[in-house]
PDB file of C-alpha atoms in Angstrom:
ATOM      1  CA  MET A 924     129.173  48.752  89.074  1.00 40.00           C
ATOM      2  CA  THR A 925     125.890  50.319  88.698  1.00 37.00           C
ATOM      3  CA  THR A 926     124.719  51.864  91.654  1.00 37.00           C
ATOM      4  CA  LEU A 927     121.080  51.520  92.630  1.00 36.00           C
ATOM      5  CA  ILE A 928     119.151  54.138  94.297  1.00 34.00           C
ATOM      6  CA  GLU A 929     116.199  53.013  96.754  1.00 41.00           C
ATOM      7  CA  PRO A 930     112.972  54.385  96.308  1.00 40.00           C
ATOM      8  CA  SER A 931     112.607  55.995  99.338  1.00 39.00           C
ATOM      9  CA  SER A 932     115.643  57.758  98.884  1.00 42.00           C
ATOM     10  CA  ALA A 933     115.215  59.122  95.200  1.00 42.00           C
ATOM     11  CA  PRO A 934     115.176  63.034  94.492  1.00 47.00           C
ATOM     12  CA  ASN A 935     112.110  64.212  94.865  1.00 52.00           C
ATOM     13  CA  ALA A 936     110.959  67.588  92.910  1.00 44.00           C
ATOM     14  CA  SER A 937     109.360  68.989  95.971  1.00 46.00           C
ATOM     15  CA  ASP A 938     112.610  68.553  97.538  1.00 51.00           C
ATOM     16  CA  THR A 939     115.039  69.895  95.024  1.00 49.00           C
ATOM     17  CA  ALA A 940     112.658  72.882  94.165  1.00 49.00           C
ATOM     18  CA  PRO A 941     113.853  76.260  96.005  1.00 52.00           C
ATOM     19  CA  ALA A 942     111.378  77.138  98.595  1.00 60.00           C
ATOM     20  CA  ALA A 943     109.524  80.939  98.141  1.00 68.00           C
ATOM     21  CA  PRO A 944     110.784  83.471 100.168  1.00 77.00           C
ATOM     22  CA  GLN A 945     108.984  84.084 103.147  1.00 94.00           C
ATOM     23  CA  ILE A 946     106.756  87.820 102.705  1.00 97.00           C
ATOM     24  CA  ALA A 947     107.267  90.957 104.219  1.00 98.00           C
ATOM     25  CA  LEU A 948     103.642  92.203 104.914  1.00 98.00           C
ATOM     26  CA  PHE A 949     102.802  95.981 104.781  1.00 98.00           C
ATOM     27  CA  LEU A 950      98.984  96.963 105.171  1.00 98.00           C
ATOM     28  CA  ASP A 951      97.369 100.289 104.724  1.00 97.00           C
ATOM     29  CA  PHE A 952      94.409 101.222 107.791  1.00 97.00           C
ATOM     30  CA  ASP A 953      90.961 102.909 106.549  1.00 95.00           C
ATOM     31  CA  GLY A 954      89.671 100.830 103.773  1.00 94.00           C
ATOM     32  CA  THR A 955      91.938  98.137 104.638  1.00 96.00           C
ATOM     33  CA  LEU A 956      92.035  97.100 108.366  1.00 97.00           C
ATOM     34  CA  VAL A 957      89.176  99.191 108.933  1.00 96.00           C
ATOM     35  CA  GLU A 958      85.855  99.881 107.157  1.00 94.00           C
ATOM     36  CA  ILE A 959      85.779 103.665 105.747  1.00 87.00           C
ATOM     37  CA  ALA A 960      83.610 105.671 108.290  1.00 85.00           C
ATOM     38  CA  PRO A 961      81.692 108.711 107.282  1.00 83.00           C
ATOM     39  CA  SER A 962      84.285 110.938 109.475  1.00 80.00           C
ATOM     40  CA  PRO A 963      88.120 110.303 110.247  1.00 81.00           C
ATOM     41  CA  GLU A 964      87.568 109.703 113.770  1.00 83.00           C
ATOM     42  CA  ASP A 965      84.443 107.434 113.249  1.00 88.00           C
ATOM     43  CA  VAL A 966      86.465 104.292 112.034  1.00 91.00           C
ATOM     44  CA  LYS A 967      86.207 101.089 114.470  1.00 94.00           C
ATOM     45  CA  LEU A 968      88.702  98.411 114.642  1.00 96.00           C
ATOM     46  CA  ASP A 969      87.770  94.629 115.239  1.00 96.00           C
ATOM     47  CA  ARG A 970      89.337  93.804 118.731  1.00 96.00           C
ATOM     48  CA  ARG A 971      91.202  90.989 117.521  1.00 97.00           C
ATOM     49  CA  VAL A 972      92.976  92.685 114.742  1.00 98.00           C
ATOM     50  CA  ALA A 973      95.627  93.829 116.801  1.00 98.00           C
ATOM     51  CA  PRO A 974      96.451  90.905 118.996  1.00 98.00           C
ATOM     52  CA  ALA A 975      96.608  89.086 115.476  1.00 98.00           C
ATOM     53  CA  LEU A 976      99.158  91.074 113.919  1.00 98.00           C
ATOM     54  CA  ALA A 977     101.171  91.150 116.956  1.00 98.00           C
ATOM     55  CA  ALA A 978     101.242  87.231 116.376  1.00 97.00           C
ATOM     56  CA  LEU A 979     101.953  87.550 112.495  1.00 97.00           C
ATOM     57  CA  ARG A 980     104.681  90.157 113.154  1.00 97.00           C
ATOM     58  CA  GLY A 981     106.675  87.162 115.132  1.00 96.00           C
ATOM     59  CA  THR A 982     105.535  84.738 112.552  1.00 96.00           C
ATOM     60  CA  LEU A 983     107.137  87.039 109.774  1.00 97.00           C
ATOM     61  CA  GLY A 984     110.231  87.488 111.952  1.00 96.00           C
ATOM     62  CA  GLY A 985     109.129  91.201 112.098  1.00 97.00           C
ATOM     63  CA  ALA A 986     108.562  92.033 108.815  1.00 98.00           C
ATOM     64  CA  LEU A 987     105.429  93.428 109.227  1.00 98.00           C
ATOM     65  CA  ALA A 988     104.598  97.456 108.756  1.00 98.00           C
ATOM     66  CA  LEU A 989     101.748  99.396 108.850  1.00 98.00           C
ATOM     67  CA  VAL A 990     101.569 102.139 105.609  1.00 98.00           C
ATOM     68  CA  SER A 991      98.891 104.732 106.028  1.00 96.00           C
ATOM     69  CA  GLY A 992      97.970 108.252 105.484  1.00 92.00           C
ATOM     70  CA  ARG A 993      97.045 108.031 109.308  1.00 92.00           C
ATOM     71  CA  PRO A 994      99.674 109.604 111.964  1.00 93.00           C
ATOM     72  CA  ILE A 995     101.680 107.118 113.536  1.00 95.00           C
ATOM     73  CA  ALA A 996      99.968 108.384 117.243  1.00 94.00           C
ATOM     74  CA  PHE A 997      96.730 107.847 115.712  1.00 94.00           C
ATOM     75  CA  LEU A 998      97.499 104.230 114.613  1.00 97.00           C
ATOM     76  CA  ASP A 999      99.293 103.273 117.829  1.00 97.00           C
ATOM     77  CA  GLU A1000      95.901 104.629 119.554  1.00 96.00           C
ATOM     78  CA  MET A1001      94.239 102.296 117.763  1.00 96.00           C
ATOM     79  CA  LEU A1002      96.603  99.341 118.049  1.00 97.00           C
ATOM     80  CA  ALA A1003      97.317  99.792 121.792  1.00 96.00           C
ATOM     81  CA  PRO A1004      98.908  98.337 123.523  1.00 97.00           C
ATOM     82  CA  HIS A1005     100.747  96.812 120.777  1.00 97.00           C
ATOM     83  CA  ARG A1006     103.228  98.809 118.468  1.00 97.00           C
ATOM     84  CA  PHE A1007     104.308  98.251 115.198  1.00 98.00           C
ATOM     85  CA  ASP A1008     106.545  99.539 112.456  1.00 98.00           C
ATOM     86  CA  ILE A1009     104.675 102.213 110.705  1.00 98.00           C
ATOM     87  CA  ALA A1010     104.878 104.461 107.649  1.00 97.00           C
ATOM     88  CA  GLY A1011     102.462 107.495 108.246  1.00 94.00           C
ATOM     89  CA  LEU A1012     101.698 110.597 106.732  1.00 92.00           C
ATOM     90  CA  HIS A1013     102.151 108.587 103.005  1.00 91.00           C
ATOM     91  CA  GLY A1014     105.609 107.885 103.858  1.00 91.00           C
ATOM     92  CA  ALA A1015     106.325 111.562 105.885  1.00 90.00           C
ATOM     93  CA  GLN A1016     106.778 109.542 108.961  1.00 92.00           C
ATOM     94  CA  ILE A1017     108.560 106.382 109.661  1.00 95.00           C
ATOM     95  CA  ARG A1018     109.207 104.172 112.850  1.00 97.00           C
ATOM     96  CA  LEU A1019     111.423 100.925 112.519  1.00 97.00           C
ATOM     97  CA  ASP A1020     111.742  99.088 115.784  1.00 95.00           C
ATOM     98  CA  GLY A1021     110.577 101.514 117.938  1.00 93.00           C
ATOM     99  CA  GLU A1022     112.885 104.653 116.465  1.00 93.00           C
ATOM    100  CA  LEU A1023     111.709 107.501 114.153  1.00 90.00           C
ATOM    101  CA  HIS A1024     113.860 107.094 111.444  1.00 82.00           C
ATOM    102  CA  ALA A1025     112.521 109.634 108.711  1.00 66.00           C
ATOM    103  CA  GLN A1026     110.420 113.047 109.096  1.00 68.00           C
ATOM    104  CA  SER A1027     109.416 115.229 106.359  1.00 73.00           C
ATOM    105  CA  ALA A1028     109.297 118.511 107.225  1.00 69.00           C
ATOM    106  CA  GLN A1029     106.391 120.811 107.446  1.00 69.00           C
ATOM    107  CA  PRO A1030     105.813 121.932 104.065  1.00 70.00           C
ATOM    108  CA  GLY A1031     106.103 126.170 103.649  1.00 68.00           C
ATOM    109  CA  SER A1032     102.977 128.187 103.965  1.00 81.00           C
ATOM    110  CA  LEU A1033     100.895 124.942 104.709  1.00 84.00           C
ATOM    111  CA  ARG A1034      99.475 126.703 108.248  1.00 84.00           C
ATOM    112  CA  GLU A1035      98.379 129.628 106.017  1.00 85.00           C
ATOM    113  CA  ALA A1036      96.740 126.955 103.601  1.00 88.00           C
ATOM    114  CA  LEU A1037      95.055 125.494 106.539  1.00 92.00           C
ATOM    115  CA  ARG A1038      93.406 128.670 107.760  1.00 92.00           C
ATOM    116  CA  ASP A1039      91.685 128.825 104.111  1.00 92.00           C
ATOM    117  CA  LEU A1040      90.560 125.297 104.237  1.00 95.00           C
ATOM    118  CA  VAL A1041      89.049 125.705 107.342  1.00 96.00           C
ATOM    119  CA  ARG A1042      87.103 129.091 106.367  1.00 95.00           C
ATOM    120  CA  PHE A1043      85.773 126.829 103.581  1.00 96.00           C
ATOM    121  CA  ALA A1044      84.723 123.841 106.072  1.00 96.00           C
ATOM    122  CA  ASN A1045      82.833 126.583 108.323  1.00 96.00           C
ATOM    123  CA  SER A1046      80.994 127.954 105.355  1.00 96.00           C
ATOM    124  CA  HIS A1047      79.995 124.291 103.942  1.00 96.00           C
ATOM    125  CA  VAL A1048      78.154 122.141 105.913  1.00 96.00           C
ATOM    126  CA  GLY A1049      79.412 118.409 105.846  1.00 95.00           C
ATOM    127  CA  ILE A1050      83.444 119.392 104.723  1.00 95.00           C
ATOM    128  CA  LEU A1051      85.760 118.407 107.178  1.00 95.00           C
ATOM    129  CA  VAL A1052      89.539 119.430 107.727  1.00 95.00           C
ATOM    130  CA  GLU A1053      92.143 117.046 108.913  1.00 91.00           C
ATOM    131  CA  ASP A1054      95.545 118.995 110.344  1.00 90.00           C
ATOM    132  CA  LYS A1055      98.288 116.267 110.608  1.00 86.00           C
ATOM    133  CA  ARG A1056     100.735 119.020 111.191  1.00 84.00           C
ATOM    134  CA  VAL A1057     103.260 117.522 108.038  1.00 86.00           C
ATOM    135  CA  SER A1058     100.024 117.530 105.633  1.00 88.00           C
ATOM    136  CA  VAL A1059      96.478 118.477 105.667  1.00 92.00           C
ATOM    137  CA  ALA A1060      93.154 116.333 104.267  1.00 93.00           C
ATOM    138  CA  LEU A1061      90.170 118.039 103.176  1.00 95.00           C
ATOM    139  CA  HIS A1062      87.270 115.313 103.512  1.00 95.00           C
ATOM    140  CA  TRP A1063      83.600 115.565 101.653  1.00 95.00           C
ATOM    141  CA  ARG A1064      82.602 112.565 102.398  1.00 92.00           C
ATOM    142  CA  LEU A1065      79.460 113.954 104.099  1.00 93.00           C
ATOM    143  CA  ALA A1066      78.921 116.397 101.273  1.00 95.00           C
ATOM    144  CA  PRO A1067      79.370 114.686  97.918  1.00 94.00           C
ATOM    145  CA  SER A1068      77.799 117.663  96.197  1.00 97.00           C
ATOM    146  CA  LEU A1069      80.944 119.696  96.910  1.00 96.00           C
ATOM    147  CA  GLN A1070      83.836 117.463  95.352  1.00 96.00           C
ATOM    148  CA  ASP A1071      84.508 119.573  92.432  1.00 96.00           C
ATOM    149  CA  GLU A1072      84.512 122.595  94.333  1.00 97.00           C
ATOM    150  CA  ALA A1073      86.403 120.902  97.089  1.00 96.00           C
ATOM    151  CA  LEU A1074      89.001 119.275  94.836  1.00 95.00           C
ATOM    152  CA  ALA A1075      89.357 122.816  92.700  1.00 96.00           C
ATOM    153  CA  LEU A1076      90.100 124.670  96.196  1.00 96.00           C
ATOM    154  CA  MET A1077      92.985 121.901  97.356  1.00 95.00           C
ATOM    155  CA  ARG A1078      94.453 121.720  93.445  1.00 96.00           C
ATOM    156  CA  ARG A1079      94.897 125.583  93.844  1.00 95.00           C
ATOM    157  CA  THR A1080      96.101 125.698  97.250  1.00 94.00           C
ATOM    158  CA  ALA A1081      98.860 122.962  96.519  1.00 93.00           C
ATOM    159  CA  ALA A1082     100.011 124.832  93.613  1.00 93.00           C
ATOM    160  CA  ARG A1083     100.093 128.063  95.651  1.00 92.00           C
ATOM    161  CA  ILE A1084     102.394 126.272  98.147  1.00 90.00           C
ATOM    162  CA  GLY A1085     104.720 125.173  95.478  1.00 89.00           C
ATOM    163  CA  PRO A1086     107.402 122.155  94.418  1.00 88.00           C
ATOM    164  CA  GLY A1087     107.702 121.147  98.353  1.00 87.00           C
ATOM    165  CA  VAL A1088     103.819 119.263  98.448  1.00 90.00           C
ATOM    166  CA  ARG A1089     102.119 117.440  95.975  1.00 89.00           C
ATOM    167  CA  LEU A1090      98.301 116.573  96.163  1.00 92.00           C
ATOM    168  CA  GLN A1091      97.360 113.013  97.007  1.00 89.00           C
ATOM    169  CA  GLU A1092      93.700 112.767  96.018  1.00 89.00           C
ATOM    170  CA  GLY A1093      91.501 109.762  97.423  1.00 86.00           C
ATOM    171  CA  LYS A1094      88.219 108.590  98.235  1.00 85.00           C
ATOM    172  CA  SER A1095      86.182 111.534  99.298  1.00 91.00           C
ATOM    173  CA  VAL A1096      89.260 113.199 100.047  1.00 93.00           C
ATOM    174  CA  ALA A1097      92.335 114.950  98.942  1.00 93.00           C
ATOM    175  CA  GLU A1098      95.567 115.664 100.990  1.00 92.00           C
ATOM    176  CA  ILE A1099      98.412 118.309 100.215  1.00 93.00           C
ATOM    177  CA  VAL A1100     101.473 116.176 101.560  1.00 89.00           C
ATOM    178  CA  PRO A1101     105.388 116.629 101.151  1.00 89.00           C
ATOM    179  CA  ALA A1102     106.626 115.946  97.751  1.00 87.00           C
ATOM    180  CA  ASP A1103     109.088 113.488  99.025  1.00 85.00           C
ATOM    181  CA  ALA A1104     106.416 111.405 100.905  1.00 88.00           C
ATOM    182  CA  SER A1105     104.985 108.797  99.351  1.00 92.00           C
ATOM    183  CA  LYS A1106     104.284 105.025 100.099  1.00 95.00           C
ATOM    184  CA  GLY A1107     105.907 103.179  97.389  1.00 95.00           C
ATOM    185  CA  HIS A1108     109.196 105.395  98.743  1.00 94.00           C
ATOM    186  CA  ALA A1109     108.328 104.117 102.378  1.00 95.00           C
ATOM    187  CA  ILE A1110     107.873 100.588 101.402  1.00 97.00           C
ATOM    188  CA  ALA A1111     111.191 100.642  99.220  1.00 97.00           C
ATOM    189  CA  TRP A1112     113.128 101.803 102.447  1.00 96.00           C
ATOM    190  CA  LEU A1113     111.746  99.351 104.733  1.00 97.00           C
ATOM    191  CA  MET A1114     112.405  96.723 102.536  1.00 98.00           C
ATOM    192  CA  ALA A1115     116.447  97.475 103.034  1.00 97.00           C
ATOM    193  CA  LYS A1116     116.289  97.088 106.485  1.00 96.00           C
ATOM    194  CA  PRO A1117     117.601  93.663 108.115  1.00 96.00           C
ATOM    195  CA  ALA A1118     113.823  92.308 109.247  1.00 96.00           C
ATOM    196  CA  TYR A1119     112.621  93.246 105.730  1.00 98.00           C
ATOM    197  CA  ALA A1120     115.689  92.349 103.464  1.00 97.00           C
ATOM    198  CA  GLY A1121     115.373  89.317 101.145  1.00 96.00           C
ATOM    199  CA  ARG A1122     111.834  88.679 101.416  1.00 97.00           C
ATOM    200  CA  ARG A1123     108.799  89.132  98.769  1.00 97.00           C
ATOM    201  CA  PRO A1124     106.773  92.401  99.881  1.00 98.00           C
ATOM    202  CA  VAL A1125     103.134  92.253  99.949  1.00 98.00           C
ATOM    203  CA  PHE A1126     101.315  95.698 100.074  1.00 98.00           C
ATOM    204  CA  ILE A1127      97.829  95.454 100.546  1.00 97.00           C
ATOM    205  CA  GLY A1128      95.632  98.651 100.189  1.00 96.00           C
ATOM    206  CA  ASP A1129      92.391 100.112  99.264  1.00 94.00           C
ATOM    207  CA  ASP A1130      92.767 103.494  97.686  1.00 89.00           C
ATOM    208  CA  ILE A1131      94.336 105.709  94.845  1.00 89.00           C
ATOM    209  CA  THR A1132      96.534 106.628  97.687  1.00 89.00           C
ATOM    210  CA  ASP A1133      97.667 103.307  97.829  1.00 95.00           C
ATOM    211  CA  GLU A1134      98.771 102.693  94.149  1.00 94.00           C
ATOM    212  CA  ASP A1135     102.107 104.256  94.400  1.00 94.00           C
ATOM    213  CA  GLY A1136     102.642 101.534  96.717  1.00 96.00           C
ATOM    214  CA  PHE A1137     101.503  98.876  94.286  1.00 97.00           C
ATOM    215  CA  ALA A1138     103.894  99.842  91.667  1.00 96.00           C
ATOM    216  CA  ALA A1139     106.657  99.562  94.247  1.00 97.00           C
ATOM    217  CA  VAL A1140     106.054  96.150  95.389  1.00 97.00           C
ATOM    218  CA  ASN A1141     105.018  95.052  91.841  1.00 97.00           C
ATOM    219  CA  ALA A1142     108.753  96.412  90.676  1.00 97.00           C
ATOM    220  CA  MET A1143     110.189  94.419  93.525  1.00 97.00           C
ATOM    221  CA  GLY A1144     108.746  91.062  92.097  1.00 96.00           C
ATOM    222  CA  GLY A1145     105.995  91.317  95.175  1.00 97.00           C
ATOM    223  CA  LEU A1146     102.247  90.710  95.741  1.00 96.00           C
ATOM    224  CA  SER A1147      99.945  94.027  95.494  1.00 97.00           C
ATOM    225  CA  VAL A1148      96.524  93.425  96.760  1.00 96.00           C
ATOM    226  CA  ARG A1149      93.538  96.201  96.163  1.00 96.00           C
ATOM    227  CA  ILE A1150      90.638  95.895  98.843  1.00 95.00           C
ATOM    228  CA  GLY A1151      87.683  96.380  96.379  1.00 90.00           C
ATOM    229  CA  ALA A1152      86.650  96.193  92.856  1.00 78.00           C
ATOM    230  CA  ASP A1153      85.272  99.969  92.542  1.00 75.00           C
ATOM    231  CA  ARG A1154      88.331 101.052  90.075  1.00 79.00           C
ATOM    232  CA  GLU A1155      90.906 100.099  87.882  1.00 86.00           C
ATOM    233  CA  SER A1156      93.912  99.427  89.721  1.00 91.00           C
ATOM    234  CA  GLN A1157      97.795  98.612  89.256  1.00 93.00           C
ATOM    235  CA  ALA A1158      97.402  95.528  92.144  1.00 93.00           C
ATOM    236  CA  GLY A1159      97.670  92.514  91.090  1.00 92.00           C
ATOM    237  CA  LEU A1160      95.229  90.623  92.929  1.00 95.00           C
ATOM    238  CA  ARG A1161      91.578  91.697  94.428  1.00 94.00           C
ATOM    239  CA  LEU A1162      89.904  91.169  97.963  1.00 96.00           C
ATOM    240  CA  ALA A1163      86.264  92.013  98.406  1.00 94.00           C
ATOM    241  CA  SER A1164      86.404  93.896 101.563  1.00 94.00           C
ATOM    242  CA  PRO A1165      88.290  94.305 105.012  1.00 96.00           C
ATOM    243  CA  THR A1166      86.338  91.559 106.105  1.00 96.00           C
ATOM    244  CA  ALA A1167      87.755  89.246 103.692  1.00 95.00           C
ATOM    245  CA  LEU A1168      91.081  90.540 104.598  1.00 97.00           C
ATOM    246  CA  ARG A1169      90.506  90.290 108.479  1.00 97.00           C
ATOM    247  CA  HIS A1170      89.414  86.193 107.753  1.00 96.00           C
ATOM    248  CA  ILE A1171      93.051  85.994 106.133  1.00 97.00           C
ATOM    249  CA  LEU A1172      94.546  87.318 109.064  1.00 97.00           C
ATOM    250  CA  LEU A1173      92.894  85.833 111.753  1.00 97.00           C
ATOM    251  CA  GLU A1174      93.188  82.346 110.235  1.00 97.00           C
ATOM    252  CA  ALA A1175      96.884  82.640 109.727  1.00 97.00           C
ATOM    253  CA  ALA A1176      97.340  84.166 113.023  1.00 97.00           C
ATOM    254  CA  GLU A1177      95.948  81.375 114.417  1.00 96.00           C
ATOM    255  CA  ASN A1178      97.726  78.821 112.694  1.00 95.00           C
ATOM    256  CA  GLY A1179     101.296  80.246 112.666  1.00 95.00           C
ATOM    257  CA  HIS A1180     101.921  80.546 109.166  1.00 94.00           C
ATOM    258  CA  LEU A1181     101.161  83.304 106.054  1.00 96.00           C
ATOM    259  CA  SER A1182     102.249  83.250 102.751  1.00 95.00           C
ATOM    260  CA  ALA A1183     101.557  85.178  99.415  1.00 94.00           C
ATOM    261  CA  ASP A1184      99.497  82.097  98.437  1.00 93.00           C
ATOM    262  CA  ASP A1185      97.081  82.811 101.132  1.00 94.00           C
ATOM    263  CA  PHE A1186      95.828  85.644  99.182  1.00 92.00           C
ATOM    264  CA  ALA A1187      95.867  84.264  95.981  1.00 84.00           C
ATOM    265  CA  ARG A1188      93.814  81.311  97.134  1.00 75.00           C
ATOM    266  CA  THR A1189      91.357  83.366  98.790  1.00 62.00           C
ATOM    267  CA  ASN A1190      91.432  85.734  95.209  1.00 57.00           C
ATOM    268  CA  GLN A1191      90.509  82.458  93.787  1.00 53.00           C
ATOM    269  CA  ASP A1192      87.546  81.078  96.141  1.00 50.00           C
TER     270      ASP A1192
END
């Protein structure tokens, strides 16, 4: 006897197709959530962003973290009263569920190197030194004509300190960081934790400092998104500006849903 299947109960391709995995969202800060400012202290965060991120964290089951070159304490201040999982100082600090799980040691001779950088900044208008304790950055955004001299100094300084550090170059900045710290390693570490495991990683950044993060999520089958189109990148997608990203995040927070498709759709508009 032939069994007939009623049209209403026939399998539908969309019913049988496996659902796309939910995402784990990783966000850079400077140039991504905020516009690049003339000096590190001048950044301004849209007051709607922190509450939107808090809402999205709930939507994503807790799988949302900032991955930034900034110290955790600075990001907490900018996002207060909300507190998030954070990989700070390019991964030298990682806080998960309110607990500091990883902390790179201060590289040897960094204090002596800092004094040399401060002397250079004091004798050159527009050069800024940012002391992050575990790392140190030299900024020349306000003195672009000094880029070659500043970068050469940072390269010599990093070489003098030795293999315990590496030089992280970015937009009008270079930073000496612990050799074992990187955004890619931080993302991989977080992806092994329960709230993140099994999800598709999405990392959004804007600078050379984010390229190892892009490479890490690409290797995991994730989605890498670069803000801006000013240079070549390993990122799979581009967004025009922090404003474009904020539009996606604010709309997703309001709708209570965020997927990788939201970034790809905007990229095609």
